[in-house]
PDB file of C-alpha atoms in Angstrom:
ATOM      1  CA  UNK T   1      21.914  -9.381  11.314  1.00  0.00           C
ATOM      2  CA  UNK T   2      20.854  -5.786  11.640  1.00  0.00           C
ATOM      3  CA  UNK T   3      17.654  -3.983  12.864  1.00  0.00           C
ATOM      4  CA  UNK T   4      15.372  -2.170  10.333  1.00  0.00           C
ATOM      5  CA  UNK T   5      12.273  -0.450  11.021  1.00  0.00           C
ATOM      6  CA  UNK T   6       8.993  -0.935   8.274  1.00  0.00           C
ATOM      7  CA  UNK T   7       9.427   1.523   5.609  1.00  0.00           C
ATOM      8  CA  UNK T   8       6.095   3.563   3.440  1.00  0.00           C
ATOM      9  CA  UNK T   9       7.328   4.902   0.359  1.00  0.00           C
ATOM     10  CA  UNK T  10       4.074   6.323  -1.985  1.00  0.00           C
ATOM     11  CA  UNK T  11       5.744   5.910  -5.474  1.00  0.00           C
ATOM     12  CA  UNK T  12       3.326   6.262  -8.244  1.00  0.00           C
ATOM     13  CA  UNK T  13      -0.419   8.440  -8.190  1.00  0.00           C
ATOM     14  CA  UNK T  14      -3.046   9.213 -10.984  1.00  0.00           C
ATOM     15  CA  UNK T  15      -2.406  11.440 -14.128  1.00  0.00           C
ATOM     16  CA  UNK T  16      -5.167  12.626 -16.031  1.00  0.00           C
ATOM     17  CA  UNK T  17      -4.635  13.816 -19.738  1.00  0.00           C
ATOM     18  CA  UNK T  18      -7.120  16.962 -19.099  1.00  0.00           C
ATOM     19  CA  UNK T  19      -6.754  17.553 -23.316  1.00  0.00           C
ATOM     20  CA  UNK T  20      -9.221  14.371 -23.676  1.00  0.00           C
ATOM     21  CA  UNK T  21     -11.369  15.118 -20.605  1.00  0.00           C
ATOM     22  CA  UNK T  22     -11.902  18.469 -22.362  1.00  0.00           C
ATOM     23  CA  UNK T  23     -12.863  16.825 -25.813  1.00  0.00           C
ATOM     24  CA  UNK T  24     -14.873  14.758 -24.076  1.00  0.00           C
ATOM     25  CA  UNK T  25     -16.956  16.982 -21.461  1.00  0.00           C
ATOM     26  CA  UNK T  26     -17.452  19.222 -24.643  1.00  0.00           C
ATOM     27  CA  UNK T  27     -19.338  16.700 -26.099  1.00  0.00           C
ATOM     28  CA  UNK T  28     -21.463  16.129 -23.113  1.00  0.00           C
ATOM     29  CA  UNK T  29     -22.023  19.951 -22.388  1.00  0.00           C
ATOM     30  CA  UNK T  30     -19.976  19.427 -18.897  1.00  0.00           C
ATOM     31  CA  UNK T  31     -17.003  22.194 -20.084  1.00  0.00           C
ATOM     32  CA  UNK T  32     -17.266  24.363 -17.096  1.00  0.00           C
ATOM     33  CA  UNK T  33     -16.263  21.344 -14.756  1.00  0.00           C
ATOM     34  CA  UNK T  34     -13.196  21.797 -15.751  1.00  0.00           C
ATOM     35  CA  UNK T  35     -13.172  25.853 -14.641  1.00  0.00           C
ATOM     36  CA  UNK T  36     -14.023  24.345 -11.050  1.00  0.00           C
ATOM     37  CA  UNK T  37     -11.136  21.930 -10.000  1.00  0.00           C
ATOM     38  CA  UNK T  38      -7.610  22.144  -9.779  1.00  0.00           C
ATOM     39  CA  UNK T  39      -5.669  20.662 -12.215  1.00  0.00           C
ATOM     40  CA  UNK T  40      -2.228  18.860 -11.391  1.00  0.00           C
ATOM     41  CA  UNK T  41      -0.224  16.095  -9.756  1.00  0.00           C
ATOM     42  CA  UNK T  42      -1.718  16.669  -6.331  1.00  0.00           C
ATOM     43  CA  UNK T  43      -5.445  16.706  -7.324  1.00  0.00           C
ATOM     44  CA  UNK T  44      -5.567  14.219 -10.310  1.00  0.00           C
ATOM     45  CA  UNK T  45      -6.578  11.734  -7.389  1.00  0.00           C
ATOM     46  CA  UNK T  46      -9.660  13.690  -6.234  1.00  0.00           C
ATOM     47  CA  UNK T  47     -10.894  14.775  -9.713  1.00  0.00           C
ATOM     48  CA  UNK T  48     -10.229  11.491 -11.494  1.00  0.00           C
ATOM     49  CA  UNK T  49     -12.854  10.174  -8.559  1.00  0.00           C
ATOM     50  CA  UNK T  50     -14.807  13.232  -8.923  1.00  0.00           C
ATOM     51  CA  UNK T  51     -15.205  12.602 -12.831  1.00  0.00           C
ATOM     52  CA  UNK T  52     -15.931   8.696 -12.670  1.00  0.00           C
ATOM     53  CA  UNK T  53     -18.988   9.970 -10.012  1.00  0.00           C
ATOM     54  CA  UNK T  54     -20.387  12.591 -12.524  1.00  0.00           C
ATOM     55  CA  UNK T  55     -20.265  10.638 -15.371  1.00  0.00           C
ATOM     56  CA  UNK T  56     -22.722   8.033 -13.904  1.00  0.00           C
ATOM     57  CA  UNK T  57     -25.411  10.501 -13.645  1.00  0.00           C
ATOM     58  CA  UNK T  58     -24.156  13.848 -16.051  1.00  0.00           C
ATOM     59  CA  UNK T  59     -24.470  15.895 -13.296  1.00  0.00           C
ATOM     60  CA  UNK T  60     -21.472  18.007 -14.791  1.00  0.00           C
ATOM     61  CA  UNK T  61     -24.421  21.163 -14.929  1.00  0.00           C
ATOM     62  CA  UNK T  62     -28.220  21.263 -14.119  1.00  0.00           C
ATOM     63  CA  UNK T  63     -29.992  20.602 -16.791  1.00  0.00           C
ATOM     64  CA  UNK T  64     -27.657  17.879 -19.080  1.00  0.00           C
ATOM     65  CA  UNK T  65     -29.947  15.118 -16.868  1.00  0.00           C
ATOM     66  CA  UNK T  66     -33.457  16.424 -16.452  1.00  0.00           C
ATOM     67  CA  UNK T  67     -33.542  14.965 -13.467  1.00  0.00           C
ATOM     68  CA  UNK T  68     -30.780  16.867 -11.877  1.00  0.00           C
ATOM     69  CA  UNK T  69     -31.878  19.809 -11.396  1.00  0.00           C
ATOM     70  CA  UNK T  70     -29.198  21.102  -8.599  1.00  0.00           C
ATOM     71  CA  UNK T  71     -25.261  20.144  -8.239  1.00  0.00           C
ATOM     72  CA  UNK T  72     -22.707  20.236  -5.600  1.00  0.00           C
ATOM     73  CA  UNK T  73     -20.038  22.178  -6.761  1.00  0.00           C
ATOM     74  CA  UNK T  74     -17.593  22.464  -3.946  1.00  0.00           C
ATOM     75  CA  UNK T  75     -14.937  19.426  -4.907  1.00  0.00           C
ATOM     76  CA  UNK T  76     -14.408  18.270  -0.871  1.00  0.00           C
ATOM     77  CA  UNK T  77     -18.672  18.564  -0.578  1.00  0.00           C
ATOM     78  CA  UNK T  78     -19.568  15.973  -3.684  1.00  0.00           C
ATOM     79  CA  UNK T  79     -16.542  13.892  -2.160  1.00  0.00           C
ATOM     80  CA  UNK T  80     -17.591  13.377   0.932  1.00  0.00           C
ATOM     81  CA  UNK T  81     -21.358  12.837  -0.119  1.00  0.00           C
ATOM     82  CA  UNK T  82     -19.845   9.731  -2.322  1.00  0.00           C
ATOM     83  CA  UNK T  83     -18.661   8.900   0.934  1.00  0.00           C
ATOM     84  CA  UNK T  84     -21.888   8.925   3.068  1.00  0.00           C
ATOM     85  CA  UNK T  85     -23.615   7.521  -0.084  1.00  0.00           C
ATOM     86  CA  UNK T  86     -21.495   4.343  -0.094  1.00  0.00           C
ATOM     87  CA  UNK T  87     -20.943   4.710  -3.777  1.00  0.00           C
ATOM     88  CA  UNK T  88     -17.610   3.144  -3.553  1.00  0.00           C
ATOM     89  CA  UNK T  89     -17.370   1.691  -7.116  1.00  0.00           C
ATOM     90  CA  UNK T  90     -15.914   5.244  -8.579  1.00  0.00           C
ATOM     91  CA  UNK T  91     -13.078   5.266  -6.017  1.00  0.00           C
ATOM     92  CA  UNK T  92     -11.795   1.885  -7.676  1.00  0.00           C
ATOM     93  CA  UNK T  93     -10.683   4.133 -10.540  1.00  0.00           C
ATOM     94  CA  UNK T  94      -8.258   5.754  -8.275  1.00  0.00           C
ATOM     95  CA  UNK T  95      -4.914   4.153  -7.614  1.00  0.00           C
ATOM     96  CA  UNK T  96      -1.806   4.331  -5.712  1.00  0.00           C
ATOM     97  CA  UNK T  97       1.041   2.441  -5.616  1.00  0.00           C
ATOM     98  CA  UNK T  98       3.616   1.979  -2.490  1.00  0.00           C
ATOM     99  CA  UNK T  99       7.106   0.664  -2.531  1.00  0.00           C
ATOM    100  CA  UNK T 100       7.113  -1.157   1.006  1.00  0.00           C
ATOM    101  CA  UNK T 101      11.053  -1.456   2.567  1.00  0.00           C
ATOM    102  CA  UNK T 102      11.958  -4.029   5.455  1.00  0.00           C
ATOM    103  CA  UNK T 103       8.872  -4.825   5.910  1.00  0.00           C
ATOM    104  CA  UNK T 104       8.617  -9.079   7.127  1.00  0.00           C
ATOM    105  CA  UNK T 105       7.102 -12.060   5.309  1.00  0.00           C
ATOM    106  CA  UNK T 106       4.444 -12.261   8.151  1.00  0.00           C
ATOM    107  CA  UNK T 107       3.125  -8.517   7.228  1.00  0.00           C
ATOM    108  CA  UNK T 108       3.099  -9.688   3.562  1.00  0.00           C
ATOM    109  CA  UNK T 109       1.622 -12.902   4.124  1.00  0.00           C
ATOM    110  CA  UNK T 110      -1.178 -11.106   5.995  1.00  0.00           C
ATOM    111  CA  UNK T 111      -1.302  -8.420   3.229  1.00  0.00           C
ATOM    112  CA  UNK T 112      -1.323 -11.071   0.114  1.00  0.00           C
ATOM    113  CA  UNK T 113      -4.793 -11.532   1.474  1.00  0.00           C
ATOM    114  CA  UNK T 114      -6.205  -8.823   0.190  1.00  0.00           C
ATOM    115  CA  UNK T 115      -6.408  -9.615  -3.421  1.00  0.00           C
ATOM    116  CA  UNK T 116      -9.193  -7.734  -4.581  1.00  0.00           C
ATOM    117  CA  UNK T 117      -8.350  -3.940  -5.977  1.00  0.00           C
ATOM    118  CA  UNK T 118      -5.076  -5.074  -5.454  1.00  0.00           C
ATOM    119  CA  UNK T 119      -1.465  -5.967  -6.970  1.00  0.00           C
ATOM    120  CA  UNK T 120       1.650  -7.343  -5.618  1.00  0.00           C
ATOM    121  CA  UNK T 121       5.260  -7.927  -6.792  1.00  0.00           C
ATOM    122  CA  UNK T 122       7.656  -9.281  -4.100  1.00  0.00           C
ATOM    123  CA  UNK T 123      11.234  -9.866  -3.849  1.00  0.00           C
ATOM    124  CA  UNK T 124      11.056 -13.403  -4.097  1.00  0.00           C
ATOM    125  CA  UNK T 125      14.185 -14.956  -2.101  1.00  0.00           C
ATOM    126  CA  UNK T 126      13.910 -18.019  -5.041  1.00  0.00           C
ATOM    127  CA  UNK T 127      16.594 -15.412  -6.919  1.00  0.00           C
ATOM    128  CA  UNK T 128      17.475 -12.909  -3.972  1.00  0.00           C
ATOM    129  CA  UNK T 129      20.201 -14.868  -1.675  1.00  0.00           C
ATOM    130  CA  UNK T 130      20.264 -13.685   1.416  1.00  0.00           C
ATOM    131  CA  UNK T 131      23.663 -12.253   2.620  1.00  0.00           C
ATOM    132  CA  UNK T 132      22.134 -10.432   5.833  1.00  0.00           C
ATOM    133  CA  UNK T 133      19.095 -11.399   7.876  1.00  0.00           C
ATOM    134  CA  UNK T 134      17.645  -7.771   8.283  1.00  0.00           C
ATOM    135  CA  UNK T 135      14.909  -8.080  11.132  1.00  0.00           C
ATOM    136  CA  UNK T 136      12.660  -5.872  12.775  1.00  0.00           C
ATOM    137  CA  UNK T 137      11.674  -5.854  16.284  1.00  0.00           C
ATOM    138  CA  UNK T 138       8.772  -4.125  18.561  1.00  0.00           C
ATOM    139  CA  UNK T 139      10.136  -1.537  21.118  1.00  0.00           C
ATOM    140  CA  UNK T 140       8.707  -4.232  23.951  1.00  0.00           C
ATOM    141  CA  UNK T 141      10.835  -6.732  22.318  1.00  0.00           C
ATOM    142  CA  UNK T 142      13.764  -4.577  22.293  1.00  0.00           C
ATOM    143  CA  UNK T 143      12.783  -3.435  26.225  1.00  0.00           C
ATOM    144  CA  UNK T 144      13.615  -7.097  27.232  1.00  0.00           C
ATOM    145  CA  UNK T 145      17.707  -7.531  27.431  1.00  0.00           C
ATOM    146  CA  UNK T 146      17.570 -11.194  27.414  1.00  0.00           C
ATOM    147  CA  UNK T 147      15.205 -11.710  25.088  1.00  0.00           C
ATOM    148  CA  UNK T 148      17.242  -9.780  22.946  1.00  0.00           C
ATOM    149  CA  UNK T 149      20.138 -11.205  23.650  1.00  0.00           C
ATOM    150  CA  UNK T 150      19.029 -14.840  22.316  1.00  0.00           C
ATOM    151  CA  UNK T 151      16.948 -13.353  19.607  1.00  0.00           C
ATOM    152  CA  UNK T 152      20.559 -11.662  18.076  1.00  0.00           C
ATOM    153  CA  UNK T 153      22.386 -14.707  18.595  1.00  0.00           C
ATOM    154  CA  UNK T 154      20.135 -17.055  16.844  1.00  0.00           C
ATOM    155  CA  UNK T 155      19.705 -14.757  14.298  1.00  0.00           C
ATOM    156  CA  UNK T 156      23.272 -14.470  13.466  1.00  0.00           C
ATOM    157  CA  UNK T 157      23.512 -18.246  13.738  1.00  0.00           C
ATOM    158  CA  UNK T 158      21.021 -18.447  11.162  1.00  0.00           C
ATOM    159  CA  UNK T 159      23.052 -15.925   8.996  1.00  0.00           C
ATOM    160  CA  UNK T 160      26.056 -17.688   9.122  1.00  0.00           C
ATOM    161  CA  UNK T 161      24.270 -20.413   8.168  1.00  0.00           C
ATOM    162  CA  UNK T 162      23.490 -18.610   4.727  1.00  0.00           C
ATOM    163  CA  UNK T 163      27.023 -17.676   4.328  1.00  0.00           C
ATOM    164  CA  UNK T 164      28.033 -21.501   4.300  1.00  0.00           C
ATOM    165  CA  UNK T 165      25.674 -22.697   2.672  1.00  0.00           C
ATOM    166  CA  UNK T 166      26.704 -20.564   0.036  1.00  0.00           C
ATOM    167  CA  UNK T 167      30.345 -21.700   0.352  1.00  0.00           C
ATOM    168  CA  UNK T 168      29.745 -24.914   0.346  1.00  0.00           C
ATOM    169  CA  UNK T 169      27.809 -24.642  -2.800  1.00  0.00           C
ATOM    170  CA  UNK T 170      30.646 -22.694  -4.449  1.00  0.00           C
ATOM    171  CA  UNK T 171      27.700 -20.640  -5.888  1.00  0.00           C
ATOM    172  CA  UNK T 172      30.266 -17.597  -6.353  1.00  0.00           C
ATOM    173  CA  UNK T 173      32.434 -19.348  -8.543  1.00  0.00           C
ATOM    174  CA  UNK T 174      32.724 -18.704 -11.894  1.00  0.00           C
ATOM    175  CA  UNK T 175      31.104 -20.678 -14.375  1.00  0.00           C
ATOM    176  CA  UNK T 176      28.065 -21.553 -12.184  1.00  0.00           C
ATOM    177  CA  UNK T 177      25.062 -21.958 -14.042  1.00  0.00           C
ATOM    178  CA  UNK T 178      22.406 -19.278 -12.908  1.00  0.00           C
ATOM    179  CA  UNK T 179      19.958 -22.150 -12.800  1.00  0.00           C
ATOM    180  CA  UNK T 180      21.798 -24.125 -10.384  1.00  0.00           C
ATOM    181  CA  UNK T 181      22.109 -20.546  -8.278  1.00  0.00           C
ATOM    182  CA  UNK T 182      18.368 -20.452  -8.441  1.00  0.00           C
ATOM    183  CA  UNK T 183      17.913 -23.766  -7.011  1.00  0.00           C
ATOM    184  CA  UNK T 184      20.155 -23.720  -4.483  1.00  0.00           C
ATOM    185  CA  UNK T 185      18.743 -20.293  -3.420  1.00  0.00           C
ATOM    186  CA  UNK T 186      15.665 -21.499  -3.120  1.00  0.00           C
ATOM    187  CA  UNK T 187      16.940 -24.217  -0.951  1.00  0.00           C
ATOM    188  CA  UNK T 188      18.996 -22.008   1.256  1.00  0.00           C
ATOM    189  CA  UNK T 189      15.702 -19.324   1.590  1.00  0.00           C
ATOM    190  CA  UNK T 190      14.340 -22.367   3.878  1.00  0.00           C
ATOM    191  CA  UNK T 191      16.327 -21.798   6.542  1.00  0.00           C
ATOM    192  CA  UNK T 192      15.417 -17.992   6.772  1.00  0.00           C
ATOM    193  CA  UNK T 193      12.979 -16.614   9.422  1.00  0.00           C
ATOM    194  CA  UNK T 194       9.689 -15.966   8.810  1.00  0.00           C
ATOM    195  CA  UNK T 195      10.560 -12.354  10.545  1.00  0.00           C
ATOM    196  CA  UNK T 196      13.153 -11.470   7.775  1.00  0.00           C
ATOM    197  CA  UNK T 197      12.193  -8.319   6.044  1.00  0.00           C
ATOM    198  CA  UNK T 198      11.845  -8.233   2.515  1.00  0.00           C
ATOM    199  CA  UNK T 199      10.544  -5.548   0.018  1.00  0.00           C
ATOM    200  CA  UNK T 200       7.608  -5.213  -2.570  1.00  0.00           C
ATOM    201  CA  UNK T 201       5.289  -2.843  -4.448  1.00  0.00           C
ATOM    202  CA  UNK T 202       1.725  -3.015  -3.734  1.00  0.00           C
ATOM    203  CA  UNK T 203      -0.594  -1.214  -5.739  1.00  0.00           C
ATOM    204  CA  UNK T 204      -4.137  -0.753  -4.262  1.00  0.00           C
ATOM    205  CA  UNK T 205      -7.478   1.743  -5.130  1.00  0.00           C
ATOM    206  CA  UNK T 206      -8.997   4.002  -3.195  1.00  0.00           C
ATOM    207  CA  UNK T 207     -12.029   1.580  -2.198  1.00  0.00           C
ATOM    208  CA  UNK T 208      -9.192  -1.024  -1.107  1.00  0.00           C
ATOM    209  CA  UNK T 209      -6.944   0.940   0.457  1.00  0.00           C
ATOM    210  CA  UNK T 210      -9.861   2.600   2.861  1.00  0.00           C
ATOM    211  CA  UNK T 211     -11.066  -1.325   3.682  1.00  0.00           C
ATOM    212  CA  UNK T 212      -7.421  -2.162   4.240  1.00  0.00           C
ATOM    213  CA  UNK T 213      -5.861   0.418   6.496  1.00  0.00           C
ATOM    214  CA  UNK T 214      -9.422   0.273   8.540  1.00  0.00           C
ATOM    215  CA  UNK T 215      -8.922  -3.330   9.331  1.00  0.00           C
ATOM    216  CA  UNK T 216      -5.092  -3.215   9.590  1.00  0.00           C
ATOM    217  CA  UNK T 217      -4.731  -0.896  11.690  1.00  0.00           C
ATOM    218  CA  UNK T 218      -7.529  -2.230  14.185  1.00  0.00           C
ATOM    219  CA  UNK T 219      -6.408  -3.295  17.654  1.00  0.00           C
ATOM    220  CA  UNK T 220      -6.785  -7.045  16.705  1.00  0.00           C
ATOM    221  CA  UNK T 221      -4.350  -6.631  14.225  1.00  0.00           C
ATOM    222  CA  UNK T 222      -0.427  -7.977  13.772  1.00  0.00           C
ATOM    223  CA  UNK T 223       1.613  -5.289  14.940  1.00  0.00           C
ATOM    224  CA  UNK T 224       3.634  -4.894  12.469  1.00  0.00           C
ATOM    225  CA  UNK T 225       1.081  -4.206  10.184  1.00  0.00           C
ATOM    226  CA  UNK T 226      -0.634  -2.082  12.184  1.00  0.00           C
ATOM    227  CA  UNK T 227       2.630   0.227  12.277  1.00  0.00           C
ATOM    228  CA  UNK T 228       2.938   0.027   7.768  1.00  0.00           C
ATOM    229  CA  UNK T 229      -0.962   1.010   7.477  1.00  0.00           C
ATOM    230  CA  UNK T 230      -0.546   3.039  10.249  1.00  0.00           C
ATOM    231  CA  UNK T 231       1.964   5.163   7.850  1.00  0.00           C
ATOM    232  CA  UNK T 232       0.022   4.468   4.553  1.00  0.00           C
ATOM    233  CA  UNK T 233      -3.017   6.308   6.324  1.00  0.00           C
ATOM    234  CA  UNK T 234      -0.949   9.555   7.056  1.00  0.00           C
ATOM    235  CA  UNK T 235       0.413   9.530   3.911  1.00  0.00           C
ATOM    236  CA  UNK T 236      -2.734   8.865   1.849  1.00  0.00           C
ATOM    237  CA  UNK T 237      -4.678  11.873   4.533  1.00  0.00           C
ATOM    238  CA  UNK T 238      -1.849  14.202   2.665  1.00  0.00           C
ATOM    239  CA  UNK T 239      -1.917  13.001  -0.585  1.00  0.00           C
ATOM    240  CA  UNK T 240      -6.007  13.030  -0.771  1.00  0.00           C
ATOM    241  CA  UNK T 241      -8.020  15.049   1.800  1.00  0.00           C
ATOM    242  CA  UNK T 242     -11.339  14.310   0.558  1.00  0.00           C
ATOM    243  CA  UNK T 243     -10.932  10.960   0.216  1.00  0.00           C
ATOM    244  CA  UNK T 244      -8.964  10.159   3.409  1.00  0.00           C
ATOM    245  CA  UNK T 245     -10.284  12.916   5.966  1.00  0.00           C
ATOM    246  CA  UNK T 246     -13.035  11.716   7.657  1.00  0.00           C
ATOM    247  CA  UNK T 247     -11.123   9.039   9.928  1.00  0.00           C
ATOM    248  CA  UNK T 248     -10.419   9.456  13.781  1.00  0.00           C
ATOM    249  CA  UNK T 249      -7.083   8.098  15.017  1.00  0.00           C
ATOM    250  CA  UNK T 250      -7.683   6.048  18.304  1.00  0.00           C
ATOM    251  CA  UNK T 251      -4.596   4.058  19.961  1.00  0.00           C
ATOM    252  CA  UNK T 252      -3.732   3.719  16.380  1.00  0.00           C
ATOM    253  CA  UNK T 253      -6.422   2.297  15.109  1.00  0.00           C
ATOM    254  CA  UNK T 254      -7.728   4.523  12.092  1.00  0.00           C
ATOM    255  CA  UNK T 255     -11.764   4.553  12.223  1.00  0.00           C
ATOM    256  CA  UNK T 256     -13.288   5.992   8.874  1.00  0.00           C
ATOM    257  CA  UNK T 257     -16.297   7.846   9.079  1.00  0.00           C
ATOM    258  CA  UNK T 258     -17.945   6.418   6.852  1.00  0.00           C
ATOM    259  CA  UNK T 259     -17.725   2.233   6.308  1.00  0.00           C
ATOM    260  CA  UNK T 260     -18.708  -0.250   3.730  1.00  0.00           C
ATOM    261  CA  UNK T 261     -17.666   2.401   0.845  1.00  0.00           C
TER     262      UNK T 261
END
């Protein structure tokens, strides 16, 4: 058994191809878009959200939509008014994806609930077998000696449980079929905590992820899962300003500015 703490790793953003945004705003008459934004790893986020909004209404200039007779063309200004304006169906274009490290199977039973804008793939302990029982405890768990005490030993009772299970199995001998190591693991995952962390990649838009770490990270909230959103929201603040700046951090709870986006 060994103590782990929840672990936020942000592994994959949007790219734009800027070659066919050009061939296509040239088409439209919306070229000088392009002259306005910053173009790179960093920014594909807030301009592929920034496009999907234009597009709906060609307000790339005054004038391609006589009815638009005025633009906004500060980057952080039309972001924020997409914001206010609720018009949350172009941030849905926008995804990130998070590699999630000893985090437990209660946070990702809570999280598996949030299917919309959404995908999931989780270690699954039907093929994993579990050699350690890696666990993660609050700092007013740890504050409690006894409680400690008989948490560690039943969890290392329960570990050496896996271990001879395994034994008696003889599922590390050679020649066993990989199916019968699959069943048996499965079997043997039974006697694991619900606690035990695991690992998975989650992959979640903008419109989700603003819904999720609101509601997450609220005081209601497991605590566990308050602490991962708590770290998805700092990260995402960094990785997209304009998307991510208008919430106010209180006792943890993130509180966007704007809701129902």
């Amino acid at each position: 058994m060994r103590h782990v703490e929840p672990q936020v790793r942000l592994i994959a953003r949007p790219r734009l191809d800027y070659d066919e945004i050009a061939a296509y705003l040239a088409e439209v008459g919306g070229d000088r878009w392009l002259e306005r934004v910053d173009r790179g790893e960093p920014d594909d986020a807030q301009n592929l959200a920034e496009f999907a909004g234009r597009i709906c209404y060609r307000s790339w200039e005054p004038g391609l939509n006589p009815n638009v007779t005025r633009i906004r063309t500060d980057q952080e200004e039309y972001l924020r008014n997409i914001l206010a304006s609720a018009h949350g169906s172009v941030l849905e274009h926008v995804t990130f994806s998070f590699a999630l490290h000893n985090v437990s199977r209660v946070a990702t039973h809570e999280l598996v609930r949030h299917r919309a804008g959404a995908a999931v793939s989780q270690e699954s302990l039907r093929f994993v077998r579990l050699d350690d029982l890696p666990f993660w405890f609050p700092d007013w768990a740890r504050e409690d000696p006894e409680l400690m005490r008989r948490a560690t030993s039943l969890l290392e009772q329960m570990e050496q449980f896996q271990h001879w299970m395994a034994g008696r199995f003889d599922l590390d001998a050679e020649g066993v079929p990989f199916a019968e190591k699959k069943a048996k693991t499965s079997f043997m995952r039974r006697f694991a905590p619900e606690g035990v962390a695991t690992g998975l990649v989650w992959t979640a838009n903008v419109r989700t992820l603003r819904h999720v770490i609101e509601n997450r990270t609220a005081p209601g909230a497991e605590e566990e899962i308050r602490l991962l959103f708590g770290k998805v929201a700092e990260l995402m603040v960094k990785e997209a300003p304009a998307l991510f700046g208008d919430y106010t951090v209180q006792d943890g709870a993130w509180i966007p500015g704007w809701r129902k986006v």
